[in-house]
C-alpha cells in the first residue's frame, strides 16, 4: 500500500510519512531505565499517541508494557471508587493478556477481587494485586496511560494517583512498575484545579514524584527534511527538499499536525506540486479550515478570557511578556500550545496560529464595526491590476483615511491601535486570494514587519513608530536586509509620526538596488 501523509489519529511508519522518532525513543528509554515516572504533557494533535505506540514497540525486548487509554472508560467508571476499581482492573487485565505474561493464578486472584462488594472494592486491594502481577512477571513492567484528561473531573483519579505515588515511594521494598507514563494536555496540578477551588489544595499534587519531561516533541528542520526526502524518493517530484522543509518549519515551528496537514493539502489539493506557490496556497487553505485543532484553539479563548486579553496585547501592541511557568495564565497558554518560550519571553507558537488569531480579532463584530474597515470595503476593488496587488496605492489610501478618521487621536491610541487599523484596512482587500503573517522576530512596541502573500507575490511592509532620523535609518537598513533575504527589490514602510511638522503622504527612497516606499501618517 502506498504511504500517505496522515492527520487522522496516530501515525504508523509503515503506512504514513512521518519523522524518525528513534532519537526521542532512545531518550525516553533512558528515563524509563532510571525508573522515572513522568507525564508527556503536550497540546492537542502533537503526536502523543503516536509516540506512545512507537514507544511500546521500542521497549518490547526489555520490558512488558501495559498500554491503557482512559478514553476507553466511560464517565460512570469514574463516579465511585468501586466502579473505577473494576474498570481499571479490566483494562489492566486485557493489556496484560495482550502482552501474554499474566498467569492463571493472577487471573483468578483478579476475578476474586472484582467479585467484592462495592463497599470492599478499594484501590488498595487492586494495587496489592498489581504488586503481585509485577513480582511474577519475568520482565519488568511499564505502565502507560494515554488521554488521562478523560479522568480530570473525578476525585477517584486523584486517589489513584496517590496510590501510584505510594508504589513509587516503596519501589525499593518490593517489585512494582519500573516506570509510569501518563499522557495528556493538562498537567496533573491542573487536574486538581478542575476539582477544587482552594488554592492551597490545588497546588498540592499527588503526582509530585514525577520527573520533568524535557524531550522536544516538535519537528526540527532536519527531521522535516528527512521526511520529505522519503516522499521524494518514492514519487520523484523534483522537489527542492531543503527549501520546502524550511518553509514548513518557518510557518509551523515544527507543530506536528500543522506540518502533516500542509503536506497533505499539497498532495491532495495541489496535485503534489512542491513549489513555494503551491505551499502558500496550501497555507491559505489551512487557515480557512474548521478543524478540531482550531475549534479547540478558539474555544479556549472564550473559556479563559484572560488568555484572550493576553494574546491580544501580545500580537497587536508588541508588548513583551516574560515567560514564567508559575504564572497561571502563561502556564495555560503554553499547555494549550498557543505560546512557547523564546529567549525568556512568551511568544506565539507559530505563524499559522498567529495569523489565525489575527483573523479572529480582525473579523469580530466589534473590529469590523469601524470606519477604517468600512473604508476598505469601499476601496478594495481599486487595488488589483491584472491579478497583481498595488501595495503603494493601498498605503496611499490608508494614509488618507487614517488621517481623516484618527489624526486627532492621542499618541497612546496610535501606538496601541495603529497597526491593528492597518490590518483591518488590509484584510478585506486581500481576503480570498491572499494572506499575511507577522514576522515575530521583529515585532515590538516600536516596529512590526508584515509579510503579505498575494497570488504568488510577496510584499514586505514595515510598520514603525517614528523616533527620529537615526532610528529611521536603522529601520531602513533592516528592511533592505529583509528584502535581500526574500529576493525582493521593493519594500514598504508605514510610519506613525507624532512630529507636528511631519509631511503626510508617500515618499520614495532608493538605497542601493532597493526601492523603499514610505507612507507617513
Short mmCIF file of C-alpha atoms in Angstrom, two decimals:
data_model
loop_
_atom_site.label_atom_id
_atom_site.label_comp_id
_atom_site.label_asym_id
_atom_site.label_seq_id
_atom_site.Cartn_x
_atom_site.Cartn_y
_atom_site.Cartn_z
CA UNK A 1 0.00 0.00 0.00
CA UNK A 2 1.28 3.46 -0.91
CA UNK A 3 2.17 5.62 2.08
CA UNK A 4 0.49 8.96 2.66
CA UNK A 5 0.50 11.98 4.99
CA UNK A 6 -1.83 11.34 7.90
CA UNK A 7 -3.64 13.79 10.19
CA UNK A 8 -6.38 11.47 11.46
CA UNK A 9 -5.22 9.57 14.50
CA UNK A 10 -1.79 8.13 15.31
CA UNK A 11 0.82 7.61 12.62
CA UNK A 12 2.48 4.35 11.61
CA UNK A 13 5.75 4.47 9.66
CA UNK A 14 4.62 1.53 7.52
CA UNK A 15 1.54 3.44 6.35
CA UNK A 16 2.39 7.11 6.73
CA UNK A 17 5.11 9.60 6.05
CA UNK A 18 6.40 10.73 9.43
CA UNK A 19 9.57 11.96 11.09
CA UNK A 20 12.01 9.47 12.53
CA UNK A 21 11.27 9.01 16.25
CA UNK A 22 14.33 6.93 17.15
CA UNK A 23 16.19 9.75 18.87
CA UNK A 24 13.23 10.63 21.08
CA UNK A 25 12.51 6.97 21.87
CA UNK A 26 16.11 6.47 22.96
CA UNK A 27 15.90 9.50 25.30
CA UNK A 28 12.60 8.31 26.81
CA UNK A 29 14.03 4.84 27.37
CA UNK A 30 16.86 6.40 29.38
CA UNK A 31 14.25 7.90 31.70
CA UNK A 32 12.49 4.55 31.97
CA UNK A 33 15.74 2.67 32.65
CA UNK A 34 16.33 5.09 35.55
CA UNK A 35 12.91 4.18 36.95
CA UNK A 36 11.35 7.61 36.46
CA UNK A 37 7.61 8.31 36.50
CA UNK A 38 6.60 11.23 34.26
CA UNK A 39 3.93 12.97 32.19
CA UNK A 40 4.10 13.62 28.44
CA UNK A 41 2.14 16.85 28.50
CA UNK A 42 1.51 18.43 25.11
CA UNK A 43 -1.24 20.24 23.24
CA UNK A 44 -3.82 18.54 21.07
CA UNK A 45 -2.58 16.71 17.96
CA UNK A 46 1.05 16.96 18.98
CA UNK A 47 1.89 13.29 18.42
CA UNK A 48 1.49 11.95 21.97
CA UNK A 49 -0.43 8.81 20.99
CA UNK A 50 1.89 8.17 18.05
CA UNK A 51 4.83 8.41 20.44
CA UNK A 52 3.29 6.00 22.97
CA UNK A 53 2.54 3.40 20.31
CA UNK A 54 6.07 3.62 18.94
CA UNK A 55 7.46 3.51 22.48
CA UNK A 56 5.58 0.32 23.28
CA UNK A 57 7.16 -1.39 20.29
CA UNK A 58 10.58 0.07 21.08
CA UNK A 59 10.52 -1.28 24.67
CA UNK A 60 9.17 -4.70 23.75
CA UNK A 61 12.50 -6.54 24.03
CA UNK A 62 13.37 -5.32 27.51
CA UNK A 63 10.02 -4.70 29.20
CA UNK A 64 6.39 -5.78 29.42
CA UNK A 65 4.32 -2.71 28.59
CA UNK A 66 0.78 -2.30 29.88
CA UNK A 67 -0.68 0.27 27.49
CA UNK A 68 -4.02 1.80 28.55
CA UNK A 69 -6.19 4.57 27.14
CA UNK A 70 -8.60 6.30 29.50
CA UNK A 71 -10.83 7.17 26.54
CA UNK A 72 -12.00 3.55 26.71
CA UNK A 73 -13.52 4.27 30.14
CA UNK A 74 -16.97 5.85 30.43
CA UNK A 75 -17.90 8.67 32.81
CA UNK A 76 -19.67 6.14 35.04
CA UNK A 77 -16.35 4.32 35.51
CA UNK A 78 -15.07 7.37 37.40
CA UNK A 79 -18.12 8.01 39.55
CA UNK A 80 -17.05 5.86 42.50
CA UNK A 81 -14.03 4.02 43.78
CA UNK A 82 -15.73 0.68 43.16
CA UNK A 83 -16.62 1.43 39.53
CA UNK A 84 -13.12 2.75 38.80
CA UNK A 85 -11.63 -0.26 40.59
CA UNK A 86 -13.43 -2.66 38.25
CA UNK A 87 -12.84 -0.61 35.08
CA UNK A 88 -9.13 -0.20 35.71
CA UNK A 89 -8.74 -3.89 36.65
CA UNK A 90 -10.47 -4.83 33.40
CA UNK A 91 -8.16 -2.65 31.29
CA UNK A 92 -5.01 -3.89 33.02
CA UNK A 93 -6.17 -7.49 32.58
CA UNK A 94 -6.72 -7.03 28.82
CA UNK A 95 -3.39 -5.25 28.39
CA UNK A 96 -1.52 -7.98 30.30
CA UNK A 97 -3.20 -10.69 28.24
CA UNK A 98 -2.11 -8.95 25.04
CA UNK A 99 1.43 -8.96 26.38
CA UNK A 100 0.95 -12.65 27.23
CA UNK A 101 2.56 -12.58 30.67
CA UNK A 102 -0.37 -12.97 33.09
CA UNK A 103 -0.56 -16.37 34.84
CA UNK A 104 -3.70 -18.36 35.63
CA UNK A 105 -3.22 -17.74 39.35
CA UNK A 106 -3.04 -13.96 38.85
CA UNK A 107 -6.12 -14.14 36.62
CA UNK A 108 -8.08 -16.00 39.29
CA UNK A 109 -6.95 -13.57 42.00
CA UNK A 110 -8.22 -10.67 39.91
CA UNK A 111 -11.58 -12.36 39.31
CA UNK A 112 -11.99 -12.79 43.05
CA UNK A 113 -11.15 -9.14 43.60
CA UNK A 114 -13.75 -7.93 41.11
CA UNK A 115 -16.43 -10.03 42.86
CA UNK A 116 -16.08 -7.95 46.02
CA UNK A 117 -18.97 -5.84 47.18
CA UNK A 118 -18.83 -2.14 46.35
CA UNK A 119 -18.01 -1.33 49.97
CA UNK A 120 -14.98 -3.63 49.76
CA UNK A 121 -13.79 -2.71 46.24
CA UNK A 122 -10.93 -0.47 47.32
CA UNK A 123 -7.99 0.75 45.27
CA UNK A 124 -5.61 -0.52 47.96
CA UNK A 125 -6.63 -4.13 47.18
CA UNK A 126 -6.20 -3.52 43.45
CA UNK A 127 -2.68 -2.23 43.98
CA UNK A 128 -1.83 -5.28 46.07
CA UNK A 129 -2.79 -7.35 43.04
CA UNK A 130 -0.64 -5.09 40.79
CA UNK A 131 2.37 -5.73 43.03
CA UNK A 132 1.75 -9.48 42.69
CA UNK A 133 1.50 -9.11 38.90
CA UNK A 134 4.81 -7.22 38.75
CA UNK A 135 6.51 -9.70 41.07
CA UNK A 136 5.52 -12.71 38.97
CA UNK A 137 6.43 -11.13 35.62
CA UNK A 138 9.66 -12.34 34.03
CA UNK A 139 10.26 -8.87 32.61
CA UNK A 140 9.99 -5.57 34.41
CA UNK A 141 6.60 -3.91 33.81
CA UNK A 142 5.90 -0.44 32.43
CA UNK A 143 2.50 1.26 32.71
CA UNK A 144 1.48 3.81 30.06
CA UNK A 145 -1.87 5.65 30.19
CA UNK A 146 -2.96 7.84 27.30
CA UNK A 147 -5.65 10.56 27.48
CA UNK A 148 -5.50 10.99 31.25
CA UNK A 149 -7.52 14.19 30.72
CA UNK A 150 -10.58 11.94 30.50
CA UNK A 151 -10.29 11.48 34.26
CA UNK A 152 -9.72 15.15 35.03
CA UNK A 153 -13.01 15.91 36.79
CA UNK A 154 -13.02 12.96 39.13
CA UNK A 155 -11.71 12.69 42.68
CA UNK A 156 -11.19 8.94 42.29
CA UNK A 157 -8.43 9.62 39.75
CA UNK A 158 -6.57 11.70 42.31
CA UNK A 159 -6.89 8.83 44.77
CA UNK A 160 -5.50 6.58 42.04
CA UNK A 161 -2.51 8.92 41.60
CA UNK A 162 -1.93 8.84 45.34
CA UNK A 163 -1.73 5.02 45.18
CA UNK A 164 0.70 5.31 42.26
CA UNK A 165 2.79 7.65 44.37
CA UNK A 166 2.92 5.02 47.12
CA UNK A 167 4.17 2.46 44.59
CA UNK A 168 6.93 4.84 43.57
CA UNK A 169 7.96 5.59 47.15
CA UNK A 170 8.17 1.87 48.04
CA UNK A 171 9.68 0.63 44.78
CA UNK A 172 12.87 -0.35 46.62
CA UNK A 173 10.88 -2.52 49.04
CA UNK A 174 9.03 -4.70 46.52
CA UNK A 175 8.70 -5.16 42.80
CA UNK A 176 6.36 -2.62 41.16
CA UNK A 177 6.15 -0.72 37.89
CA UNK A 178 9.59 0.28 36.64
CA UNK A 179 8.05 3.43 35.18
CA UNK A 180 4.62 5.01 34.84
CA UNK A 181 3.98 7.32 31.87
CA UNK A 182 0.87 9.49 31.69
CA UNK A 183 0.00 11.42 28.54
CA UNK A 184 -2.43 14.28 28.08
CA UNK A 185 -2.88 18.01 27.61
CA UNK A 186 -3.42 19.05 31.20
CA UNK A 187 -0.71 18.99 33.80
CA UNK A 188 -1.61 16.97 36.88
CA UNK A 189 -1.76 20.13 39.02
CA UNK A 190 -4.32 21.49 36.55
CA UNK A 191 -6.44 18.40 37.07
CA UNK A 192 -6.75 19.41 40.70
CA UNK A 193 -7.78 22.91 39.65
CA UNK A 194 -10.81 21.45 37.91
CA UNK A 195 -11.99 19.67 41.07
CA UNK A 196 -11.48 22.19 43.84
CA UNK A 197 -11.04 25.94 44.02
CA UNK A 198 -8.96 26.00 47.19
CA UNK A 199 -5.62 27.44 46.00
CA UNK A 200 -3.51 25.72 48.64
CA UNK A 201 -5.02 22.32 47.86
CA UNK A 202 -4.91 22.55 44.07
CA UNK A 203 -1.11 23.07 44.08
CA UNK A 204 -0.60 20.09 46.39
CA UNK A 205 -0.49 17.49 43.65
CA UNK A 206 -0.28 13.76 44.49
CA UNK A 207 1.94 13.41 41.40
CA UNK A 208 4.84 15.38 42.85
CA UNK A 209 7.13 12.40 42.29
CA UNK A 210 7.08 12.95 38.51
CA UNK A 211 10.35 13.67 36.74
CA UNK A 212 10.32 16.63 34.30
CA UNK A 213 9.79 15.61 30.67
CA UNK A 214 12.10 17.87 28.65
CA UNK A 215 12.21 15.94 25.37
CA UNK A 216 11.01 18.10 22.48
CA UNK A 217 8.01 16.78 20.58
CA UNK A 218 8.26 19.46 17.87
CA UNK A 219 9.71 18.50 14.50
CA UNK A 220 13.11 20.00 13.73
CA UNK A 221 14.05 21.36 10.31
CA UNK A 222 16.30 18.34 9.74
CA UNK A 223 13.54 15.88 10.68
CA UNK A 224 11.08 17.52 8.29
CA UNK A 225 13.69 17.39 5.53
CA UNK A 226 14.28 13.66 6.13
CA UNK A 227 10.54 13.00 5.94
CA UNK A 228 10.28 14.90 2.64
CA UNK A 229 13.31 13.02 1.33
CA UNK A 230 11.47 9.74 1.89
CA UNK A 231 8.48 11.10 -0.01
CA UNK A 232 10.67 12.35 -2.85
CA UNK A 233 12.46 9.02 -3.19
CA UNK A 234 9.11 7.32 -3.80
CA UNK A 235 7.49 9.96 -6.03
CA UNK A 236 10.28 11.83 -7.90
CA UNK A 237 8.59 15.26 -7.96
CA UNK A 238 11.84 17.27 -8.36
CA UNK A 239 11.11 18.94 -5.05
CA UNK A 240 13.70 21.28 -3.56
CA UNK A 241 13.70 19.37 -0.27
CA UNK A 242 15.54 21.89 1.92
CA UNK A 243 13.53 24.84 0.56
CA UNK A 244 10.23 23.08 1.29
CA UNK A 245 11.42 21.89 4.70
CA UNK A 246 12.45 25.44 5.60
CA UNK A 247 9.03 26.80 4.56
CA UNK A 248 7.25 24.15 6.61
CA UNK A 249 9.39 24.86 9.63
CA UNK A 250 9.11 28.66 9.29
CA UNK A 251 5.31 28.55 9.22
CA UNK A 252 4.67 25.80 11.80
CA UNK A 253 7.68 25.88 14.16
CA UNK A 254 7.52 22.09 13.90
CA UNK A 255 3.98 21.64 15.27
CA UNK A 256 3.37 18.02 14.12
CA UNK A 257 -0.25 18.34 12.97
CA UNK A 258 0.40 21.55 11.03
CA UNK A 259 3.41 20.08 9.22
CA UNK A 260 1.50 16.97 8.17
CA UNK A 261 -1.65 18.87 7.23
CA UNK A 262 0.16 21.29 4.90
CA UNK A 263 1.93 18.35 3.22
CA UNK A 264 -1.42 16.58 2.92
CA UNK A 265 -3.04 19.60 1.25
CA UNK A 266 -0.14 19.98 -1.20
CA UNK A 267 -0.57 16.35 -2.27
CA UNK A 268 -4.37 16.19 -2.33
CA UNK A 269 -5.39 19.71 -3.42
CA UNK A 270 -2.35 20.96 -5.34
CA UNK A 271 -1.54 17.84 -7.37
CA UNK A 272 1.68 17.13 -5.43
CA UNK A 273 3.37 20.19 -6.90
CA UNK A 274 6.01 21.05 -4.31
CA UNK A 275 6.74 24.69 -5.04
CA UNK A 276 6.60 27.84 -2.96
CA UNK A 277 3.42 28.87 -4.78
CA UNK A 278 1.62 25.60 -4.01
CA UNK A 279 2.90 25.78 -0.44
CA UNK A 280 1.40 29.26 0.05
CA UNK A 281 -1.88 28.10 -1.50
CA UNK A 282 -1.93 25.19 0.95
CA UNK A 283 -1.31 27.53 3.89
CA UNK A 284 -4.22 29.66 2.74
CA UNK A 285 -6.42 26.55 2.62
CA UNK A 286 -5.32 25.51 6.10
CA UNK A 287 -6.05 28.97 7.52
CA UNK A 288 -9.61 28.78 6.23
CA UNK A 289 -10.35 25.28 7.56
CA UNK A 290 -12.53 24.49 10.53
CA UNK A 291 -10.66 21.64 12.20
CA UNK A 292 -10.79 20.03 15.62
CA UNK A 293 -7.47 21.65 16.47
CA UNK A 294 -8.56 25.17 15.52
CA UNK A 295 -12.01 24.76 17.07
CA UNK A 296 -10.38 23.72 20.35
CA UNK A 297 -7.85 26.52 19.97
CA UNK A 298 -10.53 29.21 19.62
CA UNK A 299 -12.89 27.78 22.25
CA UNK A 300 -10.19 28.03 24.91
CA UNK A 301 -10.02 31.80 24.38
CA UNK A 302 -13.66 32.07 25.37
CA UNK A 303 -13.26 29.62 28.25
CA UNK A 304 -10.35 31.66 29.62
CA UNK A 305 -10.94 35.41 28.98
CA UNK A 306 -7.55 36.30 30.50
CA UNK A 307 -5.86 34.33 27.74
CA UNK A 308 -7.68 36.23 25.03
CA UNK A 309 -6.66 39.55 26.55
CA UNK A 310 -3.05 38.44 26.92
CA UNK A 311 -2.81 37.23 23.33
CA UNK A 312 -4.43 40.43 22.05
CA UNK A 313 -1.82 42.62 23.72
CA UNK A 314 0.95 40.28 22.63
CA UNK A 315 0.14 40.40 18.93
CA UNK A 316 -1.26 43.92 18.47
CA UNK A 317 0.67 46.01 20.97
CA UNK A 318 4.02 44.27 20.62
CA UNK A 319 4.39 44.10 24.38
CA UNK A 320 6.91 41.60 25.71
CA UNK A 321 5.52 39.12 28.22
CA UNK A 322 8.13 37.48 30.40
CA UNK A 323 7.83 33.72 30.45
CA UNK A 324 7.08 32.30 33.90
CA UNK A 325 5.61 28.80 34.34
CA UNK A 326 4.42 29.90 37.79
CA UNK A 327 2.10 32.50 36.23
CA UNK A 328 -1.22 30.71 35.78
CA UNK A 329 -2.21 32.46 32.52
CA UNK A 330 1.21 31.74 30.96
CA UNK A 331 1.07 28.14 32.10
CA UNK A 332 -2.34 27.66 30.50
CA UNK A 333 -1.48 29.20 27.09
CA UNK A 334 1.63 27.03 26.94
CA UNK A 335 -0.39 23.98 27.96
CA UNK A 336 -2.83 24.52 25.11
CA UNK A 337 0.01 25.08 22.64
CA UNK A 338 -0.74 28.72 21.80
CA UNK A 339 2.56 30.01 23.15
CA UNK A 340 6.13 28.85 23.61
CA UNK A 341 9.12 30.22 25.49
CA UNK A 342 11.81 32.01 23.50
CA UNK A 343 14.71 33.98 24.98
CA UNK A 344 12.87 34.34 28.27
CA UNK A 345 9.67 35.69 26.69
CA UNK A 346 6.32 34.14 25.81
CA UNK A 347 5.76 34.20 22.03
CA UNK A 348 3.00 32.83 19.79
CA UNK A 349 3.93 29.26 18.89
CA UNK A 350 3.91 29.61 15.10
CA UNK A 351 2.83 31.75 12.14
CA UNK A 352 -0.25 29.66 11.45
CA UNK A 353 -1.62 30.17 14.96
CA UNK A 354 -0.68 33.83 14.94
CA UNK A 355 -2.45 34.51 11.65
CA UNK A 356 -5.46 32.60 12.88
CA UNK A 357 -5.52 34.83 15.97
CA UNK A 358 -5.22 37.99 13.88
CA UNK A 359 -8.09 36.79 11.72
CA UNK A 360 -10.19 36.07 14.80
CA UNK A 361 -9.63 39.51 16.30
CA UNK A 362 -10.00 41.35 13.00
CA UNK A 363 -13.21 39.60 11.98
CA UNK A 364 -15.01 40.12 15.28
CA UNK A 365 -18.15 42.22 15.04
CA UNK A 366 -16.51 44.84 17.26
CA UNK A 367 -13.46 45.13 15.00
CA UNK A 368 -15.45 45.24 11.78
CA UNK A 369 -17.77 47.90 13.15
CA UNK A 370 -15.12 50.56 12.47
CA UNK A 371 -14.84 53.35 9.93
CA UNK A 372 -11.49 52.15 8.62
CA UNK A 373 -12.90 48.69 7.83
CA UNK A 374 -15.87 50.29 6.04
CA UNK A 375 -13.43 52.43 4.04
CA UNK A 376 -11.54 49.30 2.94
CA UNK A 377 -14.74 47.64 1.76
CA UNK A 378 -15.48 50.68 -0.40
CA UNK A 379 -11.91 50.91 -1.74
CA UNK A 380 -11.00 47.25 -2.24
CA UNK A 381 -11.81 46.93 -5.95
CA UNK A 382 -9.26 49.56 -6.99
CA UNK A 383 -6.09 47.83 -5.76
CA UNK A 384 -5.74 44.81 -8.06
CA UNK A 385 -4.49 45.27 -11.62
CA UNK A 386 -4.03 42.26 -13.90
CA UNK A 387 -4.02 39.96 -10.88
CA UNK A 388 -1.26 41.95 -9.11
CA UNK A 389 -1.71 43.85 -5.87
CA UNK A 390 -0.86 47.58 -5.89
CA UNK A 391 0.59 47.91 -2.39
CA UNK A 392 1.70 51.50 -2.87
CA UNK A 393 -1.84 52.56 -3.68
CA UNK A 394 -3.13 50.67 -0.60
CA UNK A 395 -0.73 52.63 1.62
CA UNK A 396 -1.64 55.87 -0.11
CA UNK A 397 -5.36 55.41 0.52
CA UNK A 398 -4.78 54.18 4.09
CA UNK A 399 -2.86 57.38 4.89
CA UNK A 400 -5.79 59.48 3.67
CA UNK A 401 -8.40 57.55 5.65
CA UNK A 402 -6.31 57.26 8.81
CA UNK A 403 -5.52 60.96 8.85
CA UNK A 404 -9.18 61.88 8.32
CA UNK A 405 -10.50 59.44 10.92
CA UNK A 406 -7.82 59.31 13.62
CA UNK A 407 -5.47 62.22 13.01
CA UNK A 408 -6.56 63.98 16.20
CA UNK A 409 -6.28 60.91 18.42
CA UNK A 410 -3.72 60.63 21.21
CA UNK A 411 -0.23 59.27 20.76
CA UNK A 412 -1.08 56.31 23.02
CA UNK A 413 -4.06 55.41 20.84
CA UNK A 414 -1.95 55.35 17.69
CA UNK A 415 0.86 53.35 19.30
CA UNK A 416 -1.53 50.66 20.56
CA UNK A 417 -4.10 50.60 17.75
CA UNK A 418 -2.42 51.96 14.62
CA UNK A 419 -1.14 48.60 13.45
CA UNK A 420 -4.48 46.95 14.16
CA UNK A 421 -6.25 49.52 11.97
CA UNK A 422 -3.84 48.96 9.09
CA UNK A 423 -4.55 45.22 9.24
CA UNK A 424 -8.28 45.97 9.43
CA UNK A 425 -7.89 48.01 6.25
CA UNK A 426 -5.71 45.38 4.54
CA UNK A 427 -7.71 42.25 5.36
CA UNK A 428 -10.83 42.77 3.18
CA UNK A 429 -8.61 43.83 0.29
CA UNK A 430 -6.54 40.62 0.17
CA UNK A 431 -9.24 38.31 1.54
CA UNK A 432 -9.94 35.43 -0.81
CA UNK A 433 -6.67 35.49 -2.75
CA UNK A 434 -4.00 36.26 -0.20
CA UNK A 435 -2.97 36.11 3.42
CA UNK A 436 -0.44 37.74 5.70
CA UNK A 437 1.65 36.96 8.73
CA UNK A 438 3.65 38.99 11.22
CA UNK A 439 7.40 38.48 11.43
CA UNK A 440 7.71 37.62 15.12
CA UNK A 441 11.46 38.27 15.23
CA UNK A 442 10.99 42.00 14.64
CA UNK A 443 7.72 42.67 16.44
CA UNK A 444 7.97 45.01 19.40
CA UNK A 445 6.33 48.19 20.61
CA UNK A 446 8.17 50.31 18.04
CA UNK A 447 8.17 48.09 14.97
CA UNK A 448 6.31 45.28 13.22
CA UNK A 449 7.09 43.61 9.90
CA UNK A 450 4.15 42.24 7.90
CA UNK A 451 4.68 39.80 5.04
CA UNK A 452 1.77 39.65 2.60
CA UNK A 453 1.39 36.76 0.14
CA UNK A 454 -0.99 37.59 -2.68
CA UNK A 455 -1.49 35.47 -5.78
CA UNK A 456 2.07 34.11 -5.58
CA UNK A 457 3.65 37.54 -4.97
CA UNK A 458 5.16 38.71 -1.69
CA UNK A 459 5.23 42.16 -0.10
CA UNK A 460 7.11 43.29 3.00
CA UNK A 461 5.62 46.20 4.91
CA UNK A 462 7.35 47.56 7.97
CA UNK A 463 5.09 49.36 10.44
CA UNK A 464 7.02 51.60 12.78
CA UNK A 465 6.64 54.31 15.37
CA UNK A 466 8.76 57.33 14.36
CA UNK A 467 11.60 58.04 16.81
CA UNK A 468 13.85 60.36 14.84
CA UNK A 469 16.03 60.14 11.73
CA UNK A 470 18.80 57.98 13.27
CA UNK A 471 16.29 55.31 14.23
CA UNK A 472 14.67 55.64 10.81
CA UNK A 473 17.97 54.86 9.08
CA UNK A 474 18.38 51.74 11.21
CA UNK A 475 14.92 50.53 10.21
CA UNK A 476 15.59 51.21 6.54
CA UNK A 477 18.78 49.16 6.72
CA UNK A 478 16.93 46.29 8.37
CA UNK A 479 14.20 46.41 5.74
CA UNK A 480 16.83 46.20 2.99
CA UNK A 481 18.25 43.11 4.68
CA UNK A 482 14.78 41.55 4.70
CA UNK A 483 14.34 42.36 1.01
CA UNK A 484 17.64 40.64 0.29
CA UNK A 485 16.52 37.57 2.27
CA UNK A 486 13.23 37.38 0.35
CA UNK A 487 14.87 38.16 -3.02
CA UNK A 488 12.79 41.32 -3.46
CA UNK A 489 13.78 44.76 -4.77
CA UNK A 490 10.91 46.82 -3.37
CA UNK A 491 9.82 47.28 0.24
CA UNK A 492 7.26 49.39 2.09
CA UNK A 493 7.26 51.38 5.32
CA UNK A 494 4.27 52.71 7.21
CA UNK A 495 5.43 55.31 9.76
CA UNK A 496 3.26 56.59 12.58
CA UNK A 497 4.83 60.01 13.13
CA UNK A 498 3.91 62.28 16.05
CA UNK A 499 6.02 65.21 14.88
CA UNK A 500 3.74 68.21 14.26
CA UNK A 501 5.87 69.22 11.27
CA UNK A 502 5.65 65.81 9.61
CA UNK A 503 4.93 65.56 5.92
CA UNK A 504 1.97 63.24 5.44
CA UNK A 505 1.89 61.12 2.28
CA UNK A 506 4.04 58.81 0.15
CA UNK A 507 7.81 59.16 -0.24
CA UNK A 508 10.24 57.14 -2.39
CA UNK A 509 13.83 56.42 -1.42
CA UNK A 510 16.45 54.46 -3.32
CA UNK A 511 19.04 52.62 -1.22
CA UNK A 512 21.46 50.74 -3.44
CA UNK A 513 19.44 48.33 -5.54
CA UNK A 514 16.37 48.58 -3.29
CA UNK A 515 13.40 50.93 -3.60
CA UNK A 516 11.72 51.84 -0.30
CA UNK A 517 8.24 53.33 -0.43
CA UNK A 518 7.31 55.05 2.81
CA UNK A 519 3.82 56.15 3.86
CA UNK A 520 3.72 58.67 6.72
CA UNK A 521 0.67 59.27 8.90
#
